[in-house]
Short mmCIF file of C-alpha atoms and ligand atoms in Angstrom, two decimals:
data_model
loop_
_atom_site.label_atom_id
_atom_site.label_comp_id
_atom_site.label_asym_id
_atom_site.label_seq_id
_atom_site.Cartn_x
_atom_site.Cartn_y
_atom_site.Cartn_z
CA UNK U 21 0.00 0.00 0.00
CA UNK U 22 1.80 3.12 -1.20
CA UNK U 23 0.90 6.64 -0.39
CA UNK U 24 -2.57 7.40 -1.75
CA UNK U 25 -3.46 11.00 -2.42
CA UNK U 26 -7.20 10.94 -3.01
CA UNK U 27 -7.13 14.66 -3.72
CA UNK U 28 -5.26 14.07 -6.97
CA UNK U 29 -7.18 11.09 -8.29
CA UNK U 30 -9.85 10.96 -10.96
CA UNK U 31 -12.46 8.28 -10.41
CA UNK U 32 -15.13 7.27 -12.91
CA UNK U 33 -18.46 5.58 -12.25
CA UNK U 34 -20.71 3.78 -14.73
CA UNK U 35 -23.67 4.58 -14.40
CA UNK U 36 -25.21 7.56 -12.52
CA UNK U 37 -28.19 6.11 -10.65
CA UNK U 38 -28.88 6.10 -6.92
CA UNK U 39 -25.98 3.80 -6.08
CA UNK U 40 -23.58 6.18 -7.81
CA UNK U 41 -25.20 9.08 -5.99
CA UNK U 42 -24.37 7.49 -2.63
CA UNK U 43 -20.86 6.57 -3.83
CA UNK U 44 -20.22 10.12 -4.98
CA UNK U 45 -21.22 11.59 -1.67
CA UNK U 46 -18.42 9.63 -0.02
CA UNK U 47 -15.99 10.29 -2.89
CA UNK U 48 -16.63 13.99 -2.49
CA UNK U 49 -15.84 13.73 1.23
CA UNK U 50 -12.40 12.43 0.24
CA UNK U 51 -11.98 15.12 -2.42
CA UNK U 52 -11.80 12.68 -5.31
CA UNK U 53 -12.53 14.15 -8.73
CA UNK U 54 -15.63 12.31 -9.95
CA UNK U 55 -16.77 11.37 -13.46
CA UNK U 56 -20.12 9.80 -14.37
CA UNK U 57 -21.28 8.11 -17.58
CA UNK U 58 -25.03 7.71 -17.99
CA UNK U 59 -27.45 7.89 -20.93
CA UNK U 60 -29.81 10.09 -18.91
CA UNK U 61 -28.65 13.65 -18.26
CA UNK U 62 -31.19 13.88 -15.43
CA UNK U 63 -29.91 10.76 -13.62
CA UNK U 64 -29.70 10.74 -9.82
CA UNK U 65 -26.03 11.75 -9.55
CA UNK U 66 -25.83 14.21 -12.43
CA UNK U 67 -26.01 17.25 -10.18
CA UNK U 68 -23.38 15.98 -7.76
CA UNK U 69 -20.55 14.83 -9.99
CA UNK U 70 -17.62 17.02 -11.08
CA UNK U 71 -17.86 15.74 -14.67
CA UNK U 72 -20.79 14.21 -16.48
CA UNK U 73 -20.74 12.44 -19.82
CA UNK U 74 -24.03 11.54 -21.44
CA UNK U 75 -23.68 8.29 -23.32
CA UNK U 76 -24.57 4.63 -23.70
CA UNK U 77 -22.48 2.33 -21.50
CA UNK U 78 -23.49 -0.61 -23.69
CA UNK U 79 -21.40 0.90 -26.50
CA UNK U 80 -17.73 -0.14 -26.61
CA UNK U 81 -16.26 3.17 -27.79
CA UNK U 82 -18.36 5.24 -25.40
CA UNK U 83 -17.10 3.16 -22.45
CA UNK U 84 -13.53 3.40 -23.74
CA UNK U 85 -13.64 7.17 -24.32
CA UNK U 86 -15.19 7.76 -20.92
CA UNK U 87 -12.63 5.57 -19.15
CA UNK U 88 -9.64 7.23 -20.82
CA UNK U 89 -10.29 10.36 -18.75
CA UNK U 90 -9.88 8.72 -15.32
CA UNK U 91 -7.29 6.91 -13.18
CA UNK U 92 -9.72 4.46 -11.62
CA UNK U 93 -13.00 3.16 -12.99
CA UNK U 94 -15.71 1.27 -11.15
CA UNK U 95 -19.39 0.60 -11.74
CA UNK U 96 -22.81 0.42 -10.10
CA UNK U 97 -24.53 -1.52 -12.89
CA UNK U 98 -23.78 -4.78 -14.69
CA UNK U 99 -24.97 -4.28 -18.25
CA UNK U 100 -21.79 -2.54 -19.43
CA UNK U 101 -19.87 -3.24 -22.64
CA UNK U 102 -17.04 -5.43 -21.36
CA UNK U 103 -14.83 -5.04 -24.45
CA UNK U 104 -14.59 -1.31 -23.76
CA UNK U 105 -13.51 -2.06 -20.18
CA UNK U 106 -10.95 -4.64 -21.32
CA UNK U 107 -9.35 -2.15 -23.71
CA UNK U 108 -9.01 0.29 -20.82
CA UNK U 109 -7.31 -2.34 -18.64
CA UNK U 110 -4.79 -3.00 -21.44
CA UNK U 111 -4.03 0.71 -21.54
CA UNK U 112 -3.37 0.99 -17.82
CA UNK U 113 -6.68 2.28 -16.46
CA UNK U 114 -7.49 0.56 -13.17
CA UNK U 115 -10.89 -1.02 -13.78
CA UNK U 116 -12.09 -2.48 -10.49
CA UNK U 117 -13.62 -5.05 -10.22
CA UNK U 118 -11.82 -6.64 -13.18
CA UNK U 119 -13.92 -6.86 -16.39
CA UNK U 120 -13.40 -10.65 -16.56
CA UNK U 121 -15.38 -10.94 -13.32
CA UNK U 122 -18.11 -8.67 -14.65
CA UNK U 123 -18.27 -10.73 -17.85
CA UNK U 124 -18.84 -13.92 -15.89
CA UNK U 125 -21.48 -12.36 -13.65
CA UNK U 126 -23.37 -10.82 -16.61
CA UNK U 127 -24.29 -14.36 -17.61
CA UNK U 128 -26.38 -16.18 -14.98
CA UNK U 129 -25.39 -19.45 -16.66
CA UNK U 130 -21.68 -18.80 -16.20
CA UNK U 131 -22.32 -17.79 -12.60
CA UNK U 132 -24.07 -21.07 -11.89
CA UNK U 133 -21.28 -23.01 -13.58
CA UNK U 134 -18.74 -21.18 -11.43
CA UNK U 135 -20.65 -22.09 -8.24
CA UNK U 136 -20.92 -25.71 -9.31
CA UNK U 137 -17.28 -26.03 -10.38
CA UNK U 138 -16.06 -24.74 -7.02
CA UNK U 139 -18.60 -26.75 -4.99
CA UNK U 140 -20.57 -23.79 -3.67
CA UNK U 141 -24.14 -24.78 -2.74
CA UNK U 142 -26.65 -23.67 -5.39
CA UNK U 143 -29.91 -25.04 -6.82
CA UNK U 144 -29.41 -27.71 -9.51
CA UNK U 145 -29.63 -26.30 -13.04
CA UNK U 146 -29.48 -26.93 -16.78
CA UNK U 147 -28.91 -24.70 -19.80
CA UNK U 148 -31.52 -24.23 -22.54
CA UNK U 149 -31.17 -22.45 -25.89
CA UNK U 150 -34.76 -21.30 -26.35
CA UNK U 151 -38.40 -21.94 -25.48
CA UNK U 152 -38.87 -24.89 -27.84
CA UNK U 153 -35.89 -26.61 -26.24
CA UNK U 154 -37.63 -26.33 -22.83
CA UNK U 155 -41.00 -27.52 -24.16
CA UNK U 156 -39.28 -30.52 -25.73
CA UNK U 157 -37.73 -31.51 -22.39
CA UNK U 158 -41.08 -31.13 -20.62
CA UNK U 159 -42.76 -33.36 -23.23
CA UNK U 160 -40.00 -35.95 -22.96
CA UNK U 161 -40.40 -35.95 -19.17
CA UNK U 162 -36.80 -34.94 -18.45
CA UNK U 163 -37.93 -31.56 -17.05
CA UNK U 164 -40.62 -31.54 -14.37
CA UNK U 165 -42.69 -28.83 -12.67
CA UNK U 166 -42.15 -26.62 -10.80
CA UNK U 167 -39.00 -24.94 -12.11
CA UNK U 168 -37.49 -21.49 -12.35
CA UNK U 169 -36.32 -20.15 -15.70
CA UNK U 170 -33.82 -17.29 -15.85
CA UNK U 171 -32.63 -15.44 -18.91
CA UNK U 172 -28.86 -15.87 -19.01
CA UNK U 173 -28.36 -12.19 -19.77
CA UNK U 174 -30.01 -8.83 -19.23
CA UNK U 175 -32.49 -9.58 -16.40
CA UNK U 176 -32.85 -7.35 -13.33
CA UNK U 177 -35.39 -6.67 -10.57
CA UNK U 178 -37.07 -9.98 -11.32
CA UNK U 179 -37.46 -9.25 -15.05
CA UNK U 180 -35.96 -12.20 -16.85
CA UNK U 181 -37.09 -14.65 -14.16
CA UNK U 182 -40.11 -16.87 -14.72
CA UNK U 183 -41.45 -19.35 -12.20
CA UNK U 184 -43.22 -22.18 -14.02
CA UNK U 185 -45.54 -24.15 -11.73
CA UNK U 186 -47.51 -26.23 -14.23
CA UNK U 187 -48.70 -26.63 -17.84
CA UNK U 188 -50.81 -23.47 -17.29
CA UNK U 189 -47.68 -21.34 -17.06
CA UNK U 190 -46.12 -22.45 -20.36
CA UNK U 191 -46.97 -19.13 -21.98
CA UNK U 192 -44.64 -17.45 -19.44
CA UNK U 193 -41.59 -19.35 -20.64
CA UNK U 194 -39.07 -16.87 -22.04
CA UNK U 195 -37.82 -17.50 -25.56
CA UNK U 196 -34.16 -16.78 -24.89
CA UNK U 197 -30.99 -18.63 -23.83
CA UNK U 198 -31.65 -19.44 -20.18
CA UNK U 199 -30.79 -21.46 -17.13
CA UNK U 200 -33.52 -23.53 -15.63
CA UNK U 201 -33.20 -24.17 -11.92
CA UNK U 202 -34.86 -26.44 -9.45
CA UNK U 203 -37.46 -24.43 -7.50
CA UNK U 204 -36.21 -24.06 -3.94
CA UNK U 205 -38.79 -24.11 -1.10
CA UNK U 206 -37.67 -20.78 0.21
CA UNK U 207 -38.07 -19.99 3.91
CA UNK U 208 -35.95 -16.83 3.81
CA UNK U 209 -33.88 -14.76 1.41
CA UNK U 210 -30.76 -13.17 2.82
CA UNK U 211 -27.87 -11.19 1.47
CA UNK U 212 -24.23 -10.80 2.41
CA UNK U 213 -22.03 -7.97 1.15
CA UNK U 214 -18.33 -8.69 1.22
CA UNK U 215 -15.32 -6.62 0.19
CA UNK U 216 -11.75 -7.49 -0.70
CA UNK U 217 -8.79 -5.25 -1.42
CA UNK U 218 -5.59 -5.88 -3.41
CA UNK U 219 -3.74 -7.06 -0.30
CA UNK U 220 -6.34 -9.81 0.07
CA UNK U 221 -7.97 -8.34 3.16
CA UNK U 222 -11.64 -9.41 3.37
CA UNK U 223 -14.54 -7.91 5.38
CA UNK U 224 -18.22 -8.80 5.26
CA UNK U 225 -21.22 -6.92 6.59
CA UNK U 226 -23.74 -8.38 9.05
CA UNK U 227 -26.39 -10.40 7.22
CA UNK U 228 -29.52 -8.79 5.87
CA UNK U 229 -32.92 -10.42 5.52
CA UNK U 230 -34.96 -9.49 2.45
CA UNK U 231 -38.70 -9.27 2.61
CA UNK U 232 -40.40 -9.27 -0.80
CA UNK U 233 -43.46 -7.48 -2.09
CA UNK U 234 -45.16 -10.27 -4.05
CA UNK U 235 -47.04 -7.83 -6.33
CA UNK U 236 -44.05 -5.82 -7.48
CA UNK U 237 -41.58 -8.71 -7.15
CA UNK U 238 -39.20 -6.21 -5.55
CA UNK U 239 -37.71 -6.14 -2.08
CA UNK U 240 -40.36 -4.49 0.14
CA UNK U 241 -38.10 -4.04 3.11
CA UNK U 242 -35.01 -5.52 4.59
CA UNK U 243 -33.88 -6.02 8.11
CA UNK U 244 -30.47 -6.29 9.69
CA UNK U 245 -29.47 -8.37 11.54
CA UNK U 246 -31.28 -11.25 9.80
CA UNK U 247 -33.24 -13.57 12.07
CA UNK U 248 -31.21 -16.69 11.38
CA UNK U 249 -29.18 -19.08 13.52
CA UNK U 250 -25.56 -18.42 14.43
CA UNK U 251 -24.59 -21.48 12.33
CA UNK U 252 -26.45 -20.15 9.28
CA UNK U 253 -24.85 -16.74 9.71
CA UNK U 254 -21.40 -18.29 9.93
CA UNK U 255 -22.03 -20.50 6.93
CA UNK U 256 -23.25 -17.65 4.71
CA UNK U 257 -20.39 -15.37 5.69
CA UNK U 258 -17.83 -18.16 5.17
CA UNK U 259 -19.24 -18.81 1.70
CA UNK U 260 -19.08 -15.07 0.89
CA UNK U 261 -15.43 -14.90 1.95
CA UNK U 262 -14.51 -18.03 0.01
CA UNK U 263 -16.35 -16.83 -3.06
CA UNK U 264 -14.65 -13.43 -3.32
CA UNK U 265 -11.29 -15.11 -2.69
CA UNK U 266 -11.88 -17.84 -5.27
CA UNK U 267 -12.78 -15.18 -7.85
CA UNK U 268 -9.60 -13.31 -6.90
CA UNK U 269 -11.79 -10.26 -6.90
CA UNK U 270 -11.02 -6.76 -5.68
CA UNK U 271 -14.10 -4.65 -4.93
CA UNK U 272 -17.51 -5.20 -3.41
CA UNK U 273 -19.59 -8.33 -3.96
CA UNK U 274 -23.23 -8.72 -2.93
CA UNK U 275 -24.40 -12.32 -2.67
CA UNK U 276 -28.06 -13.28 -2.49
CA UNK U 277 -28.85 -16.56 -0.73
CA UNK U 278 -31.92 -18.68 -0.11
CA UNK U 279 -32.48 -20.58 3.11
CA UNK U 280 -34.85 -23.45 2.39
CA UNK U 281 -37.49 -24.91 4.67
CA UNK U 282 -34.95 -27.48 5.93
CA UNK U 283 -32.57 -24.69 6.93
CA UNK U 284 -30.03 -25.34 4.16
CA UNK U 285 -28.30 -22.45 2.42
CA UNK U 286 -28.08 -21.97 -1.37
CA UNK U 287 -26.43 -19.18 -3.33
CA UNK U 288 -28.94 -17.53 -5.65
CA UNK U 289 -26.82 -14.98 -7.48
CA UNK U 290 -24.18 -12.33 -7.02
CA UNK U 291 -23.56 -8.72 -8.05
CA UNK U 292 -20.07 -7.14 -8.20
CA UNK U 293 -21.16 -3.70 -7.03
CA UNK U 294 -23.00 -1.85 -4.26
CA UNK U 295 -26.41 -3.38 -3.67
CA UNK U 296 -29.90 -2.38 -2.65
CA UNK U 297 -29.48 -4.62 0.42
CA UNK U 298 -26.64 -2.43 1.72
CA UNK U 299 -28.24 1.01 1.74
CA UNK U 300 -28.76 0.91 5.51
CA UNK U 301 -25.01 0.61 6.14
CA UNK U 302 -24.76 4.40 5.60
CA UNK U 303 -26.44 4.96 8.95
CA UNK U 304 -26.13 1.67 10.79
CA UNK U 305 -22.50 0.55 10.34
CA UNK U 306 -19.12 2.09 11.08
CA UNK U 307 -18.27 1.86 7.37
CA UNK U 308 -20.94 1.95 4.67
CA UNK U 309 -20.90 -0.34 1.62
CA UNK U 310 -20.14 2.75 -0.50
CA UNK U 311 -17.13 3.74 1.56
CA UNK U 312 -15.98 0.11 1.56
CA UNK U 313 -16.04 -0.07 -2.23
CA UNK U 314 -14.04 3.15 -2.48
CA UNK U 315 -11.53 1.83 0.07
CA UNK U 316 -11.14 -1.37 -1.96
CA UNK U 317 -10.71 0.35 -5.33
CA UNK U 318 -8.33 2.96 -3.89
CA UNK U 319 -6.15 0.24 -2.40
CA UNK U 320 -6.86 1.43 1.15
CA UNK U 321 -7.31 -0.66 4.29
CA UNK U 322 -10.92 -1.87 4.51
CA UNK U 323 -13.11 -0.27 7.16
CA UNK U 324 -14.84 -1.96 10.08
CA UNK U 325 -18.24 -3.38 9.15
CA UNK U 326 -19.39 -3.41 12.78
CA UNK U 327 -23.05 -2.64 13.28
CA UNK U 328 -23.87 0.53 15.24
CA UNK U 329 -27.55 -0.35 15.52
CA UNK U 330 -30.12 -2.68 13.97
CA UNK U 331 -31.78 -1.26 10.89
CA UNK U 332 -34.75 -1.70 8.57
CA UNK U 333 -34.69 -0.31 5.04
CA UNK U 334 -37.79 0.28 2.97
CA UNK U 335 -37.78 1.07 -0.72
CA UNK U 336 -39.94 4.00 -1.75
CA UNK U 337 -41.69 2.67 -4.81
CA UNK U 338 -43.88 4.66 -7.14
CA UNK U 339 -47.57 4.16 -6.27
CA UNK U 340 -49.16 1.69 -8.73
CA UNK U 341 -51.88 4.21 -9.63
CA UNK U 342 -49.72 7.24 -10.31
CA UNK U 343 -47.51 8.39 -13.11
CA UNK U 344 -46.07 11.87 -13.65
CA UNK U 345 -44.30 14.62 -11.69
CA UNK U 346 -43.42 13.14 -8.32
CA UNK U 347 -44.89 14.13 -4.97
CA UNK U 348 -43.97 12.57 -1.60
CA UNK U 349 -47.01 12.46 0.69
CA UNK U 350 -46.51 12.83 4.46
CA UNK U 351 -42.78 13.40 4.29
CA UNK U 352 -42.90 15.71 7.32
CA UNK U 353 -44.64 13.02 9.41
CA UNK U 354 -41.91 10.54 8.52
CA UNK U 355 -39.22 13.07 9.38
CA UNK U 356 -40.73 13.30 12.88
CA UNK U 357 -40.03 9.60 13.56
CA UNK U 358 -36.83 9.08 15.53
CA UNK U 359 -34.25 7.17 13.55
CA UNK U 360 -35.98 7.54 10.15
CA UNK U 361 -33.42 8.55 7.53
CA UNK U 362 -34.99 9.57 4.24
CA UNK U 363 -33.16 9.26 0.91
CA UNK U 364 -34.77 10.62 -2.25
CA UNK U 365 -32.95 9.72 -5.43
CA UNK U 366 -34.00 12.83 -7.33
CA UNK U 367 -36.05 11.14 -10.06
CA UNK U 368 -38.52 13.78 -11.14
CA UNK U 369 -41.04 11.42 -12.70
CA UNK U 370 -42.76 8.63 -10.78
CA UNK U 371 -44.08 5.44 -12.39
CA UNK U 372 -45.78 2.38 -10.88
CA UNK U 373 -43.24 0.52 -8.72
CA UNK U 374 -40.31 2.72 -9.82
CA UNK U 375 -37.59 2.89 -7.13
CA UNK U 376 -37.75 6.56 -6.11
CA UNK U 377 -35.91 6.48 -2.81
CA UNK U 378 -35.57 4.62 0.45
CA UNK U 379 -35.90 5.15 4.18
CA UNK U 380 -33.56 3.55 6.67
CA UNK U 381 -34.88 3.21 10.19
CA UNK U 382 -32.28 2.74 12.90
CA UNK U 383 -33.29 1.69 16.40
CA UNK U 384 -31.48 -0.17 19.17
CA UNK U 385 -34.31 -2.67 19.06
CA UNK U 386 -35.04 -4.37 15.71
CA UNK U 387 -38.71 -4.98 16.59
CA UNK U 388 -39.19 -1.24 17.19
CA UNK U 389 -37.51 -0.50 13.88
CA UNK U 390 -39.86 -2.94 12.11
CA UNK U 391 -42.88 -1.29 13.75
CA UNK U 392 -41.67 2.15 12.64
CA UNK U 393 -41.15 0.79 9.13
CA UNK U 394 -44.75 -0.42 9.04
CA UNK U 395 -45.92 3.03 10.05
CA UNK U 396 -43.80 4.61 7.31
CA UNK U 397 -45.21 2.17 4.73
CA UNK U 398 -48.68 3.42 5.68
CA UNK U 399 -47.72 7.10 5.70
CA UNK U 400 -45.30 7.75 2.91
CA UNK U 401 -46.76 7.52 -0.59
CA UNK U 402 -45.01 8.31 -3.84
CA UNK U 403 -47.72 9.86 -5.95
CA UNK U 404 -48.11 12.43 -8.66
CA UNK U 405 -50.00 15.67 -8.58
CA UNK U 406 -51.53 14.44 -11.79
CA UNK U 407 -53.32 11.15 -11.30
CA UNK U 408 -53.42 9.90 -14.88
CA UNK U 409 -53.85 6.14 -14.71
N1 ATP N 6 -34.38 -21.45 -7.83
C1 ATP N 6 -35.33 -20.69 -7.30
N2 ATP N 6 -36.31 -21.23 -6.55
C2 ATP N 6 -37.30 -20.46 -6.03
N3 ATP N 6 -37.40 -19.14 -6.19
C3 ATP N 6 -36.46 -18.53 -6.93
C4 ATP N 6 -35.37 -19.27 -7.53
N4 ATP N 6 -34.60 -18.39 -8.19
C5 ATP N 6 -35.16 -17.17 -8.02
N5 ATP N 6 -36.28 -17.24 -7.27
C6 ATP N 6 -37.12 -16.08 -6.86
O1 ATP N 6 -37.07 -15.07 -7.85
C7 ATP N 6 -36.45 -13.87 -7.33
C8 ATP N 6 -35.63 -13.19 -8.41
O2 ATP N 6 -34.56 -14.03 -8.85
P1 ATP N 6 -33.12 -13.44 -9.15
O3 ATP N 6 -32.57 -12.81 -7.92
O4 ATP N 6 -32.29 -14.47 -9.76
O5 ATP N 6 -33.51 -12.35 -10.26
P2 ATP N 6 -33.06 -10.88 -10.54
O6 ATP N 6 -33.77 -10.42 -11.74
O7 ATP N 6 -31.57 -10.81 -10.55
O8 ATP N 6 -33.61 -10.08 -9.32
P3 ATP N 6 -33.00 -8.85 -8.57
O9 ATP N 6 -32.42 -7.90 -9.59
O10 ATP N 6 -34.21 -8.32 -7.87
O11 ATP N 6 -31.99 -9.40 -7.62
C9 ATP N 6 -35.63 -14.36 -6.14
O12 ATP N 6 -35.36 -13.31 -5.23
C10 ATP N 6 -36.54 -15.45 -5.59
O13 ATP N 6 -37.59 -14.91 -4.83
MG1 MG N 7 -31.77 -11.26 -7.26
#
C-alpha cells in the first residue's frame, strides 16, 4: 500500500443512478474528482458529480472514451460493454472489479457453472437455448414442474425470471438462452455484502434479511441483523469470503442466498457492485458499503463493518396508480419519527413501482424499527400531482 493521495485522483463511475449518488457523496468527502457516464442527463447523480458524460455504456467506444479520462473506474450496474472495459485495462486504467469478473457475472449461466465447479451450494440447473428446447424436455419428461427459468443475460429486478408451476404457465416461458433451476422451497432470502482489497484483506457486513413485495416482485423491506441461527450466519459469511477469494476479486460483492425450509443455504446470485441490500449501512454501520467499495478500489485498508444499531430499510416505490411529476405524501410526518433517515434519489417522474428512494430506520431494538417501518409504509406515498392512470 503506497501513499494514496485521493485529492489528486480521478475516479469514474458507470452509471449515474442512486448507487452512484451514494458513492459520490463519499468520494466527495475524500476530495476525489468524480466522473459519471449515464445515458440520462437527469440521472440521480448528475447534479453531484464534477464531470458528467451523457452516453450509452453498452457501447464499446463510449465506455472506452469515458474511461480514458480517469485513473480508476468502477461501476454500479452490470450491463456494461465489457470489451470497452478490457481495452481500458490494457491501456493501464485501473478497472475495479476486473472486467473478466463482470463478464462472468453478466451471464447467470456462467455464474451457476462457477458455483458448481467450485462446490458452492446452489440449486441444480441446466442450460436451454430457447423456449422450444424447454418444451421438448417437458414433453419428454426430463424436465418436471415446478422450475425457475432465468434469462442468461439482461435480467434485473425480477425481469428475466419466470417461475413455471404447471402446464398453465407455459406461456410465461421466455424465448431466450436461459438457465432452468430447481425451485427451492424458500423460507428466507438473505444477502451478504463482502469486500476485498488488493492485499487480500476481506470484510463482510452483518447479514440482511430481504422481505419481498409479491405484487411488485421487488424487495419491500429488509432487516439487519437477519433472524437466522448463528450457524447459518457463519455458513453464509464463510461462503461469501470463500467466493470473493476464489474469484480473486477486488471490490464489493453482494451475494443473495436462499435458506430453504430445511434450513439449508443456497447461493442464488451475485452482483459485483453496491447493492440495494446495503443502503442501511450508511447509517447503521461504522463503514458503509459505499465507503468500503471506495476503500477497496483505492487500495486502502478496509473499514470496520461493525453494526452501530439494527436497521430496517424500505424502498420507496412509485404508487401503482400514479404516473407523472413526483410528490412525496406525508414526508414531514416521517421526518418526525426518531431514527428515520430519508433518501430521495432525485427522479422527477414517478411510475408504478419505480424505485424513487428509500428510508432507513435505525433503532437499538429491531422490533421497534420494524414497527416504525410499518408506520412509514402506511404514511409515505409516492404519488403524482396528476393522477393519470
Ligand atoms: N431457484 C429458485 N427457486 C425459487 N425461487 C427462486 C429461484 N430463483 C429465483 N427465485 C425467486 O425469484 C427472485 C428473483 O430471482 P433473481 O434474484 O435471480 O432475479 P433478478 O432479476 O436478478 O432479481 P434482482 O435484480 O431483484 O436481484 C428471487 O429473489 C426469488 O424470490
Ligand atoms: Mg436477485
